[in-house]
XYZ file of N, CA, C and O in Angstrom:
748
model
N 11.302 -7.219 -21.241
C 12.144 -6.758 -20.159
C 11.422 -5.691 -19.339
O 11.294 -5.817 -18.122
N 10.986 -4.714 -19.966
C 9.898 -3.825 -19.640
C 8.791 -4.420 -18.374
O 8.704 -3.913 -17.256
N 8.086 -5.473 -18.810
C 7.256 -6.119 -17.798
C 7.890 -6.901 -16.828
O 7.231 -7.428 -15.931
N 9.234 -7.044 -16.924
C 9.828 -7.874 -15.911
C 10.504 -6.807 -14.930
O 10.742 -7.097 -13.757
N 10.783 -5.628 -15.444
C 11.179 -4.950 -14.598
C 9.360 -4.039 -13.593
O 9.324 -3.896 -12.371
N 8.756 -3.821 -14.078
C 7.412 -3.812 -13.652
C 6.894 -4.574 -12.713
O 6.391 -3.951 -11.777
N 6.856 -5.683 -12.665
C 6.769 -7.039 -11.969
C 7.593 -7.227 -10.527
O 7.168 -7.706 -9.476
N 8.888 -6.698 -10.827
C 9.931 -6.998 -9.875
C 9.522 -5.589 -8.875
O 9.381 -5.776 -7.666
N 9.362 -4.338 -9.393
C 9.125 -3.380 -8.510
C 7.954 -3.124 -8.024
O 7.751 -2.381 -7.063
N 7.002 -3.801 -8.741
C 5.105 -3.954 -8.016
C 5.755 -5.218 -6.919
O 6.251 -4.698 -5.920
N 5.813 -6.234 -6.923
C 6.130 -6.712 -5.659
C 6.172 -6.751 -4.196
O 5.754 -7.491 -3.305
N 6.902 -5.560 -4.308
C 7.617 -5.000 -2.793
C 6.081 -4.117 -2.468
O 5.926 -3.628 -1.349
N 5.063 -3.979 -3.466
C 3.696 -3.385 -3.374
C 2.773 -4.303 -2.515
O 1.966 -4.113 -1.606
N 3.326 -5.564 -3.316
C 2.146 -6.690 -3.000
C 1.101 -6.474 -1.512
O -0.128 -6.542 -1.554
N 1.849 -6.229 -0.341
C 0.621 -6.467 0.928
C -0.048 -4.818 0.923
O -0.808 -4.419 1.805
N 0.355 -4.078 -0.119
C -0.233 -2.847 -0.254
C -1.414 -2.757 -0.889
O -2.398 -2.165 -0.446
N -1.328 -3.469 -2.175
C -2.819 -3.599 -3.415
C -2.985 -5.347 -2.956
O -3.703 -5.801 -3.846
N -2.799 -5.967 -2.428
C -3.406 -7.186 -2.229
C -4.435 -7.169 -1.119
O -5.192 -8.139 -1.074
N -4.555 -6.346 -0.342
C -5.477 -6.334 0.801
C -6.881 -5.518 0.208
O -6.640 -4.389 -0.221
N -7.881 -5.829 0.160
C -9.171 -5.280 0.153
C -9.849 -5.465 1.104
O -9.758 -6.369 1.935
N -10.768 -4.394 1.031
C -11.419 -4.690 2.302
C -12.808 -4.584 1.589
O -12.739 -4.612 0.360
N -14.053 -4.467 2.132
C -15.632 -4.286 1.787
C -16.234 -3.346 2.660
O -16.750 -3.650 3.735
N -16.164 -2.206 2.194
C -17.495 -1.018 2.859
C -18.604 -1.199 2.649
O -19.073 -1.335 1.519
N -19.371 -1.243 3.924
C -20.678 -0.922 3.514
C -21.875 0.503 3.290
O -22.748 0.584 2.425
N -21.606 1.316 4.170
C -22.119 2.193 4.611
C -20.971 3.260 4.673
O -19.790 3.256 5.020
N -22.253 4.574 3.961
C -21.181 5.729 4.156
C -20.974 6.390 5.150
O -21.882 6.610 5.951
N -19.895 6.795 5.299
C -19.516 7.229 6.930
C -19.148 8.583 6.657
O -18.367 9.150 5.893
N -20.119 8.970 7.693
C -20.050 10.935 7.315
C -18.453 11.001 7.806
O -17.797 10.214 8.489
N -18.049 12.465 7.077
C -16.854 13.148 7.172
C -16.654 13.623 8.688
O -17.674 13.912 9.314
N -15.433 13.721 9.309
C -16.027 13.922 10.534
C -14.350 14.910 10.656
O -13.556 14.818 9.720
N -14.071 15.647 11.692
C -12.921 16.221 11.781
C -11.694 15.165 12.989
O -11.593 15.064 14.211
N -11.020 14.606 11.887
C -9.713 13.858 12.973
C -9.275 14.211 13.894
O -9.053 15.422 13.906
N -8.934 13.494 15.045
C -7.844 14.116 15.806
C -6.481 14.197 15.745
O -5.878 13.412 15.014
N -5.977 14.900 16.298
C -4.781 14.408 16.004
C -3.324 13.279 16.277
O -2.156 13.125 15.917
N -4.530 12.596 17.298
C -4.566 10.877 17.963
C -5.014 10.105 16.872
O -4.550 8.966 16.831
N -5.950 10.495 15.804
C -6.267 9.790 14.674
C -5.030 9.875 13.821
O -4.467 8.900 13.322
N -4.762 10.779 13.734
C -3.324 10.755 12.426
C -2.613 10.537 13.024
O -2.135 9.547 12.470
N -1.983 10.724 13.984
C -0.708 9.867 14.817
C -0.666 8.222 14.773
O 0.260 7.415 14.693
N -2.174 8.091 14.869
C -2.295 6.152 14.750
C -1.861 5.678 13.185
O -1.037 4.890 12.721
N -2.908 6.628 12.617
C -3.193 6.329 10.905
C -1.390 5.986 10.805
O -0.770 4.929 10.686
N -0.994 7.293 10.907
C 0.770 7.150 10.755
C 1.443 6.095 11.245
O 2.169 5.509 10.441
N 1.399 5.719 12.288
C 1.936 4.675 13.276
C 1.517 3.019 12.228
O 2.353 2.140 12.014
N 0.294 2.987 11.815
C 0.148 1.877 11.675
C 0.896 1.474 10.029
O 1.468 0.477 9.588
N 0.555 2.749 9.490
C 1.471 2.586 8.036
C 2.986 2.345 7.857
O 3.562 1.901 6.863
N 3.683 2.875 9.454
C 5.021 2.964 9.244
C 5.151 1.359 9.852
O 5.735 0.495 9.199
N 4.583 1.105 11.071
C 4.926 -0.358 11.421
C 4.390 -2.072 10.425
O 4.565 -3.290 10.420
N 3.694 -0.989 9.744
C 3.332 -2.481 8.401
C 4.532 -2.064 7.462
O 5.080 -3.099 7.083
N 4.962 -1.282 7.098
C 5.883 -0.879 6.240
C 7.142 -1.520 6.681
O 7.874 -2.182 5.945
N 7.335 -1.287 7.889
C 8.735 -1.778 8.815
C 8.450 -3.150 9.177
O 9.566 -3.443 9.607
N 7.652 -4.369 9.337
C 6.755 -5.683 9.111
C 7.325 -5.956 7.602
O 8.403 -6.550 7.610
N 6.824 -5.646 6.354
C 7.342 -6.112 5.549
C 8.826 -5.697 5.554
O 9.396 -6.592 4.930
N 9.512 -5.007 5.852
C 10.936 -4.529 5.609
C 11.722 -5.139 5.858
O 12.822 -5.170 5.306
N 11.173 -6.090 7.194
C 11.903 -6.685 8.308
C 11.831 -7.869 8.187
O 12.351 -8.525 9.089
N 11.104 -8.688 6.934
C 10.710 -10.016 6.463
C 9.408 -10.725 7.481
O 9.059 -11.893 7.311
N 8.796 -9.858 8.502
C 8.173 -10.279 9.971
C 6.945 -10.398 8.952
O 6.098 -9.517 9.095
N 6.691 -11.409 7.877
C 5.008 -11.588 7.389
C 3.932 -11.997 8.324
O 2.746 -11.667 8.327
N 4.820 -13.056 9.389
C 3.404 -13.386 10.314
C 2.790 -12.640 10.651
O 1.611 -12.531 10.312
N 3.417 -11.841 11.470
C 2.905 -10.447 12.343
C 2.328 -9.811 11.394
O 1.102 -9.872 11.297
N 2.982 -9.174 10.626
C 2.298 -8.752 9.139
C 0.689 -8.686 8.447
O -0.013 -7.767 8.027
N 0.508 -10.302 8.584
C -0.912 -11.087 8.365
C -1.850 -10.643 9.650
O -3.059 -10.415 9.672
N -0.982 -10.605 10.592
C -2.398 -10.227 11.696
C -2.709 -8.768 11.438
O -3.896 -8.447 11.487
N -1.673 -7.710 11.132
C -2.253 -6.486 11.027
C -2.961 -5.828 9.791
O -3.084 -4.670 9.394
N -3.339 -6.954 9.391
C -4.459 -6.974 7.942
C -5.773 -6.724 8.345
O -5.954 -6.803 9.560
N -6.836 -6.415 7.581
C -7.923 -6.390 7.573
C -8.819 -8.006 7.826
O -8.486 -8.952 7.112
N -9.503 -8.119 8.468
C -9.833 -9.315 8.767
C -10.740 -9.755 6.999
O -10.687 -10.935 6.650
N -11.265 -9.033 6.342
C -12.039 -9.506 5.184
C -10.689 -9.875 4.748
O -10.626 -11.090 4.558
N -9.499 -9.215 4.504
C -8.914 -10.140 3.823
C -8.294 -11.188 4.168
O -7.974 -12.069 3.371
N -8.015 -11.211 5.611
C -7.684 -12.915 6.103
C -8.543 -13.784 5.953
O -8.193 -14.823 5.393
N -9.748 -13.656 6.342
C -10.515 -14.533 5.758
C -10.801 -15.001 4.083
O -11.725 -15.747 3.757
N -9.941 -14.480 3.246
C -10.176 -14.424 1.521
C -8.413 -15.193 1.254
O -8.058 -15.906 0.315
N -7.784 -14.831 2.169
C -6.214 -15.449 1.699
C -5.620 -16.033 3.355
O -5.401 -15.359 4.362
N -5.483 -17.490 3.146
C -4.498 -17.995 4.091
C -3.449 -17.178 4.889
O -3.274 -16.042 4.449
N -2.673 -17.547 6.036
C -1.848 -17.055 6.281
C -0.263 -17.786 5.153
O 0.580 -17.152 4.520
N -0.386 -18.864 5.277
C 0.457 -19.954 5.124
C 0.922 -18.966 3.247
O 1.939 -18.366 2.898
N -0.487 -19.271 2.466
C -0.351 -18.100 1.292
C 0.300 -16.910 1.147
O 1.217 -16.717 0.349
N -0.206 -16.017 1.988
C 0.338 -14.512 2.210
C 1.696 -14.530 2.705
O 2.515 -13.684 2.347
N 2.038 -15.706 3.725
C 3.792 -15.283 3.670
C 4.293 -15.808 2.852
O 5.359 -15.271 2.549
N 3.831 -17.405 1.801
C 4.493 -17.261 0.764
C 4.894 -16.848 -0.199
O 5.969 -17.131 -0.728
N 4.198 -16.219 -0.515
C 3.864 -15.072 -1.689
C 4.914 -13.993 -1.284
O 5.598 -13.392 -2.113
N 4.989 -13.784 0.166
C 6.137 -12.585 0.416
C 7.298 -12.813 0.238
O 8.079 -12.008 -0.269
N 7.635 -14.127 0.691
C 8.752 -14.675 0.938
C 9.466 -14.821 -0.516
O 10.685 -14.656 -0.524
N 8.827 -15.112 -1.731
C 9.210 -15.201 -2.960
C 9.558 -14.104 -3.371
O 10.508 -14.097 -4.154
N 9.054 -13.066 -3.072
C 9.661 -11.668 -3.442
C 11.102 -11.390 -2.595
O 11.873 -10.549 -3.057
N 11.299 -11.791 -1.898
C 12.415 -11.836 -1.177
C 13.578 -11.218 -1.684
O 14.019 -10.112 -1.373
N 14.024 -12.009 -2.472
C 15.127 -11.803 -3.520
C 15.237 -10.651 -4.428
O 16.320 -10.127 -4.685
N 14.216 -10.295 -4.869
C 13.766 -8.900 -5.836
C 14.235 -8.073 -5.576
O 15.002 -7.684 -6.456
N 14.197 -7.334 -4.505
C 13.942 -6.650 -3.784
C 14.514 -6.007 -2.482
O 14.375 -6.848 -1.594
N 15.131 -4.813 -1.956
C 15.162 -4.527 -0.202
C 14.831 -3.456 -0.064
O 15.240 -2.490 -0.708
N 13.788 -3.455 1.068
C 12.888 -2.156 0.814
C 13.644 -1.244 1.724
O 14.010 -1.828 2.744
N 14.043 0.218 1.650
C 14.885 1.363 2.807
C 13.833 2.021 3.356
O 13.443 1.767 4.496
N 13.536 2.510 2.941
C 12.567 3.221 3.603
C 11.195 4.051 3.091
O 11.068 4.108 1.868
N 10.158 4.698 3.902
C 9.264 5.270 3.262
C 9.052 6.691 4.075
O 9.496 7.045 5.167
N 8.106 7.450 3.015
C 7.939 8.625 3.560
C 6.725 8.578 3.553
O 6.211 7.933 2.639
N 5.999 9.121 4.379
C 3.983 9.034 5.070
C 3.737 10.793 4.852
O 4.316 11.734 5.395
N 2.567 10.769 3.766
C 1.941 12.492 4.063
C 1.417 12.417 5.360
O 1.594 11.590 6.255
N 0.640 13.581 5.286
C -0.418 13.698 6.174
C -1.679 12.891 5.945
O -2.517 13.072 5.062
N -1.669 12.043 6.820
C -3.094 11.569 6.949
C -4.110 12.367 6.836
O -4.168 13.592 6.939
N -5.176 11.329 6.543
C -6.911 12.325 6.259
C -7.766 11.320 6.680
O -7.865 10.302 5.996
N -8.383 11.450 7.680
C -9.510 10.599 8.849
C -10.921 11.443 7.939
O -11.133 12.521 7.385
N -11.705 10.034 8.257
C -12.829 10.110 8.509
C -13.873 9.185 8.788
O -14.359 8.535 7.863
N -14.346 9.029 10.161
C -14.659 8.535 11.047
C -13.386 7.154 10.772
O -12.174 7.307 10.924
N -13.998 5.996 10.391
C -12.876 4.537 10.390
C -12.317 4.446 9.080
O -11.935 3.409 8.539
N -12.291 5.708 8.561
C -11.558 5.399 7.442
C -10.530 6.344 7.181
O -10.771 7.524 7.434
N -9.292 5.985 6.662
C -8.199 7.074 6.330
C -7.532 6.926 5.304
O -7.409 5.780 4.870
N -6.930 7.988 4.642
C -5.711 7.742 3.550
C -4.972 7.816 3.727
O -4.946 7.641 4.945
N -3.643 8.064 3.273
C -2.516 8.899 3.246
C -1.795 8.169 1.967
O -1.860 7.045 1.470
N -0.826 9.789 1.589
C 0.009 9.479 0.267
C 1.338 8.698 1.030
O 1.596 8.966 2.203
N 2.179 7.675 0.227
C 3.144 7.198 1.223
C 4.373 7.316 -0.663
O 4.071 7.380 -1.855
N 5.552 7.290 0.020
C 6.184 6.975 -1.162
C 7.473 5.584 -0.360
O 7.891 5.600 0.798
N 7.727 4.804 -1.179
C 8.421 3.617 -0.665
C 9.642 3.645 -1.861
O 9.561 3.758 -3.084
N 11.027 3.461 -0.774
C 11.906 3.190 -1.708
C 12.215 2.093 -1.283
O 12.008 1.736 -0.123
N 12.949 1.155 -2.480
C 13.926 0.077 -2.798
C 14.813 0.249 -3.297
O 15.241 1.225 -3.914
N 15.338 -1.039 -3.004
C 16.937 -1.229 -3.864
C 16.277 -2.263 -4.928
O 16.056 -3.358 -4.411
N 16.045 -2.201 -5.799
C 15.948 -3.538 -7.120
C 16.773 -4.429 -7.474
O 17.384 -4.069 -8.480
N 17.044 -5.344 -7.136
C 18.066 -6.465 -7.651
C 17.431 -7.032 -8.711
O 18.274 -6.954 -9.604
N 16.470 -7.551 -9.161
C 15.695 -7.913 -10.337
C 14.840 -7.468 -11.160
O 13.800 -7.012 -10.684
N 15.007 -7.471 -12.475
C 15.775 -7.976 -13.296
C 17.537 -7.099 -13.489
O 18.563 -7.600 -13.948
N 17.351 -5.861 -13.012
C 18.859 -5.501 -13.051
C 19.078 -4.747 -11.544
O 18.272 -4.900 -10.627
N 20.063 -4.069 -11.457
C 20.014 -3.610 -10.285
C 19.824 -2.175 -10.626
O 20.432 -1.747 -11.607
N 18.947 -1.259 -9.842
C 18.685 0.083 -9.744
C 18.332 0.658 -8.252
O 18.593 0.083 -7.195
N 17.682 1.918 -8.401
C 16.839 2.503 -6.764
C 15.741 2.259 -7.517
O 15.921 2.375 -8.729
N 14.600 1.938 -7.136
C 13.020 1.869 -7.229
C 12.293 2.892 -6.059
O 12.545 3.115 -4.875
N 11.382 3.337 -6.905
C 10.083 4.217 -5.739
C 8.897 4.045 -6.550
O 8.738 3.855 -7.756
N 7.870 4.197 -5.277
C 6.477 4.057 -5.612
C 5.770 4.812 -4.539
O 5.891 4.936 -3.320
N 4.856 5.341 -5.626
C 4.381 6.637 -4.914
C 3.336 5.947 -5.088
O 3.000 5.589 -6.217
N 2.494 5.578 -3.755
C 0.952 5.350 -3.885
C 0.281 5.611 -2.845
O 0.876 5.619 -1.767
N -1.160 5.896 -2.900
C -1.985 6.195 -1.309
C -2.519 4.739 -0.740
O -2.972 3.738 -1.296
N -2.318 5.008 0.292
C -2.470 3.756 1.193
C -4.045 4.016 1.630
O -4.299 5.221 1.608
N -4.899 3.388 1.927
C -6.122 3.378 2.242
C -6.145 2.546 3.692
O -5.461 1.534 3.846
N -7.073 3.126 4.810
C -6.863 2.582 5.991
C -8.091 2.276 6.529
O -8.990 3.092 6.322
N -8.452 0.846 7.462
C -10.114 1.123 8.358
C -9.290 0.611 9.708
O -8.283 -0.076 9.882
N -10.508 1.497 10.825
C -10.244 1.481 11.821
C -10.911 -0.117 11.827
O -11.748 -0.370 10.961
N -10.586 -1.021 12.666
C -10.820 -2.400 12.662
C -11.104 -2.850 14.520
O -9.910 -3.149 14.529
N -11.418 -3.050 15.512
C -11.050 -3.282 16.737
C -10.306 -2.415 17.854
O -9.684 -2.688 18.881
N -10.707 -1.082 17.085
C -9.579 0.055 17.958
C -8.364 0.294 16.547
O -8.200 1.476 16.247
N -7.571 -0.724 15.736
C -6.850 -0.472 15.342
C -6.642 -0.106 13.942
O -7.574 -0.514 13.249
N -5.626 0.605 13.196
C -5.674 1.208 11.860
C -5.218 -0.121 11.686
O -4.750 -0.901 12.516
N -5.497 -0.295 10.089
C -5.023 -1.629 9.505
C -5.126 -1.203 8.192
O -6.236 -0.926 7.739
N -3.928 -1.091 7.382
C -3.642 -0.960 5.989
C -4.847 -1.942 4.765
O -5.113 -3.144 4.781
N -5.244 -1.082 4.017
C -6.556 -2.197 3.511
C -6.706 -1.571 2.440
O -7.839 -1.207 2.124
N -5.438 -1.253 1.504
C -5.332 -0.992 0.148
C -5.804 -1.943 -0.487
O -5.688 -3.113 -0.123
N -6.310 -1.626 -1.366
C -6.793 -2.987 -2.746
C -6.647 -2.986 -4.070
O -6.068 -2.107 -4.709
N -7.221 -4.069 -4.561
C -6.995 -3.071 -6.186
C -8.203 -2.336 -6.785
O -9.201 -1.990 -6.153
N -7.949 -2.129 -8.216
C -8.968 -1.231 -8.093
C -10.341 -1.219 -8.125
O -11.049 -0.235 -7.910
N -10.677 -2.242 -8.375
C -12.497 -2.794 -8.141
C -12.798 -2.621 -6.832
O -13.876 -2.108 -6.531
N -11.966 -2.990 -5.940
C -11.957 -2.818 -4.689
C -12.272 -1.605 -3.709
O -13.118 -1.483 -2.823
N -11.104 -0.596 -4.277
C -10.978 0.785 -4.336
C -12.230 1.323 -4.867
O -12.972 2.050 -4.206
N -12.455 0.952 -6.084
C -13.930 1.417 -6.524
C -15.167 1.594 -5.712
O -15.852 2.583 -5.453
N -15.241 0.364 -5.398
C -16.889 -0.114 -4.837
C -16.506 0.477 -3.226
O -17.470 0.868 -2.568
N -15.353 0.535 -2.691
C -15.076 1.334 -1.634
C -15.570 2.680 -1.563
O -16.420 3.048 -0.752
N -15.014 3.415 -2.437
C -15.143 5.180 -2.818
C -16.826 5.151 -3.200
O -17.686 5.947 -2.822
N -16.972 3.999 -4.048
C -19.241 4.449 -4.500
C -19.653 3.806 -3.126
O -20.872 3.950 -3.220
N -19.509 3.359 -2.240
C -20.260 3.371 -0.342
C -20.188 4.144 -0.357
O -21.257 4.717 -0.569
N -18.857 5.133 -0.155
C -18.455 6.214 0.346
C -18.519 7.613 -0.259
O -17.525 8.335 -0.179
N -19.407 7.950 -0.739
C -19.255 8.962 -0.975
C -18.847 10.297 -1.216
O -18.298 10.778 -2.208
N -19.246 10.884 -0.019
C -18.094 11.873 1.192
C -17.024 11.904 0.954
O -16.323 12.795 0.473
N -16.700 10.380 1.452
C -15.059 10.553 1.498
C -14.552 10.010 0.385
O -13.415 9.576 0.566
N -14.977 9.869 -0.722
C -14.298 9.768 -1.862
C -14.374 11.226 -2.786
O -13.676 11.402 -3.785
N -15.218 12.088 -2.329
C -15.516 13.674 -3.118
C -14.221 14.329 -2.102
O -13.507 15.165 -2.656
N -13.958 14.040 -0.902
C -13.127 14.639 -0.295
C -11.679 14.242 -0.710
O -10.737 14.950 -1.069
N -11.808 12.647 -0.521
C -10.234 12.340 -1.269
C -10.297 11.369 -2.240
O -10.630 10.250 -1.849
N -10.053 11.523 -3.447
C -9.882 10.835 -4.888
C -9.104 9.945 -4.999
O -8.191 9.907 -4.174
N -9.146 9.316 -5.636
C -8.239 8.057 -5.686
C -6.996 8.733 -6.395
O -7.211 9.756 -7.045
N -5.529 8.160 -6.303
C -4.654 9.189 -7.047
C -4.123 7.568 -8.047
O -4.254 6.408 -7.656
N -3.728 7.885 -8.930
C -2.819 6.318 -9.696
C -1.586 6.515 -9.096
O -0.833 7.459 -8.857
N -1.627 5.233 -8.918
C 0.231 4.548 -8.112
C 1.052 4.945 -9.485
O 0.767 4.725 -10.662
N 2.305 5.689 -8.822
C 3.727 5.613 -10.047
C 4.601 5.179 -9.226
O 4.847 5.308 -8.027
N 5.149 4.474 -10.373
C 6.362 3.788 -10.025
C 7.761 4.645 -11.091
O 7.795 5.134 -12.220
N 8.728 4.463 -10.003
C 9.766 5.030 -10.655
C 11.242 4.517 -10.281
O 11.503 4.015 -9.187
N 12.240 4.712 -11.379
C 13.457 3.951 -11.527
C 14.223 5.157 -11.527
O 13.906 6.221 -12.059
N 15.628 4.804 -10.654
C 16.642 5.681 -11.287
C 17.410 5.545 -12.177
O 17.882 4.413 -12.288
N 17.855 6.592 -13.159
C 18.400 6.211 -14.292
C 19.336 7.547 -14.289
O 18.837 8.646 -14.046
N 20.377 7.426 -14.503
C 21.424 8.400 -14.713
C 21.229 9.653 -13.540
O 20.809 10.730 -13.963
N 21.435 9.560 -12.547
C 20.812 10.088 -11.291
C 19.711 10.808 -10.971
O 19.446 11.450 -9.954
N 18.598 10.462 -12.800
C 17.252 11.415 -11.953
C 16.591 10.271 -11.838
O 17.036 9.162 -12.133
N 15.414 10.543 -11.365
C 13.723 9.667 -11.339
C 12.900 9.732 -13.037
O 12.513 10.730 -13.644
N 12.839 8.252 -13.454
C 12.307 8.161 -14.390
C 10.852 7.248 -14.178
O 10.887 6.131 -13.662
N 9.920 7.714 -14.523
C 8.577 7.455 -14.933
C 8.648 6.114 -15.519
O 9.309 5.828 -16.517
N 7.676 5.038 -14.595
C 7.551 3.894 -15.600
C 5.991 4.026 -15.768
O 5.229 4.075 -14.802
N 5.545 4.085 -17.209
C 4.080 4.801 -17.268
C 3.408 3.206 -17.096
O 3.782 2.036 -17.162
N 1.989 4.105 -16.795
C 1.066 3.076 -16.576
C 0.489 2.053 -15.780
O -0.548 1.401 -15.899
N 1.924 2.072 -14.458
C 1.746 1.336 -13.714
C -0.253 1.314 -12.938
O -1.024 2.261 -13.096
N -0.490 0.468 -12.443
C -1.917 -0.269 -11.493
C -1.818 -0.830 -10.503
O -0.965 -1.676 -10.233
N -2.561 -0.492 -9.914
C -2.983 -1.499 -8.756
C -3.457 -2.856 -9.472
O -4.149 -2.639 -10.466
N -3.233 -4.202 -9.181
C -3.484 -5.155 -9.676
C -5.101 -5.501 -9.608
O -5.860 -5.263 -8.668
N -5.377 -6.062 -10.736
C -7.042 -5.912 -10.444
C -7.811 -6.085 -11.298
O -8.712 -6.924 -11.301
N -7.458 -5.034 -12.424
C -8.316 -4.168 -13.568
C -7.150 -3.450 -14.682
O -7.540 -2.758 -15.622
């Protein structure tokens, strides 16, 4: 039951740790603007509000192109669409972004409503990872091999910002309870 409730609340994660992207080169630290974190922000809240809104097509275009080219479109909305039911996501909260040059983080926390396997509130606290792509931010979380070989390109900006582990959490008798151990899918 344990892993089914795990399962049902990584889900509503899926276009979060399913997207990887491939760095090559480290990109010196550079100081953001504050047109950079306004975008960084902008693009996390309108992929967030994309999946919220069931809009996967649109969704798929504001991906990282390495990973469209690695997963269908036809795939990626099915895969969403099955979560459907699990799941209704309310809303999220965005830290402060952290630029450097085409790359950004930010901590985000996402709530749900859980309908499966029982009904509860669900949250997940995880950092979103971002590359500038064509002018535009594009969400390009991965899992963690991904994340890995991302942060060893990067140097810099992995001594500057660390990878943090995703928690997931349930409500239970009106506080926030810890489901340990949760991952990015991957590893």
């Amino acid at each position: 039951m344990k892993s089914l409730m795990k399962n049902s609340l990584l889900s509503f994660l899926l276009v979060f740790v399913a997207c990887g992207f491939m760095a090559t080169a480290d990109v010196p630290l550079v100081n953001a603007t504050p047109s950079d974190e306004s975008d960084v922000r902008s693009a996390v809240q309108r992929i967030f509000d994309q999946l919220k809104g069931g809009q996967y097509e649109a969704l798929y275009d504001s991906l990282p192109s390495s990973f469209r080219s690695r997963t269908s479109r036809d795939r990626f909305v099915k895969a969403l669409q099955n979560t459907r039911n699990m799941y209704q996501l309310e809303r999220i909260e965005i830290g402060p972004p952290r630029v450097s040059g085409n790359l950004a983080v930010v901590d985000t926390t996402m709530y749900a409503r859980v309908s499966q396997p029982f009904n509860t509130d669900g949250k997940l606290v995880v950092q979103q990872y971002l590359v500038r792509e064509d002018g535009s931010w594009r969400v390009a979380t991965g899992d963690r091999a991904t994340i890995d070989r991302f942060l060893k390109s990067n140097p810099g900006f992995a001594r500057k910002f660390p990878i943090k582990r995703t928690r997931l959490f349930v409500q239970q008798n009106g506080k926030w309870v810890e489901i340990p151990s949760v991952r990015p899918t991957g590893k």
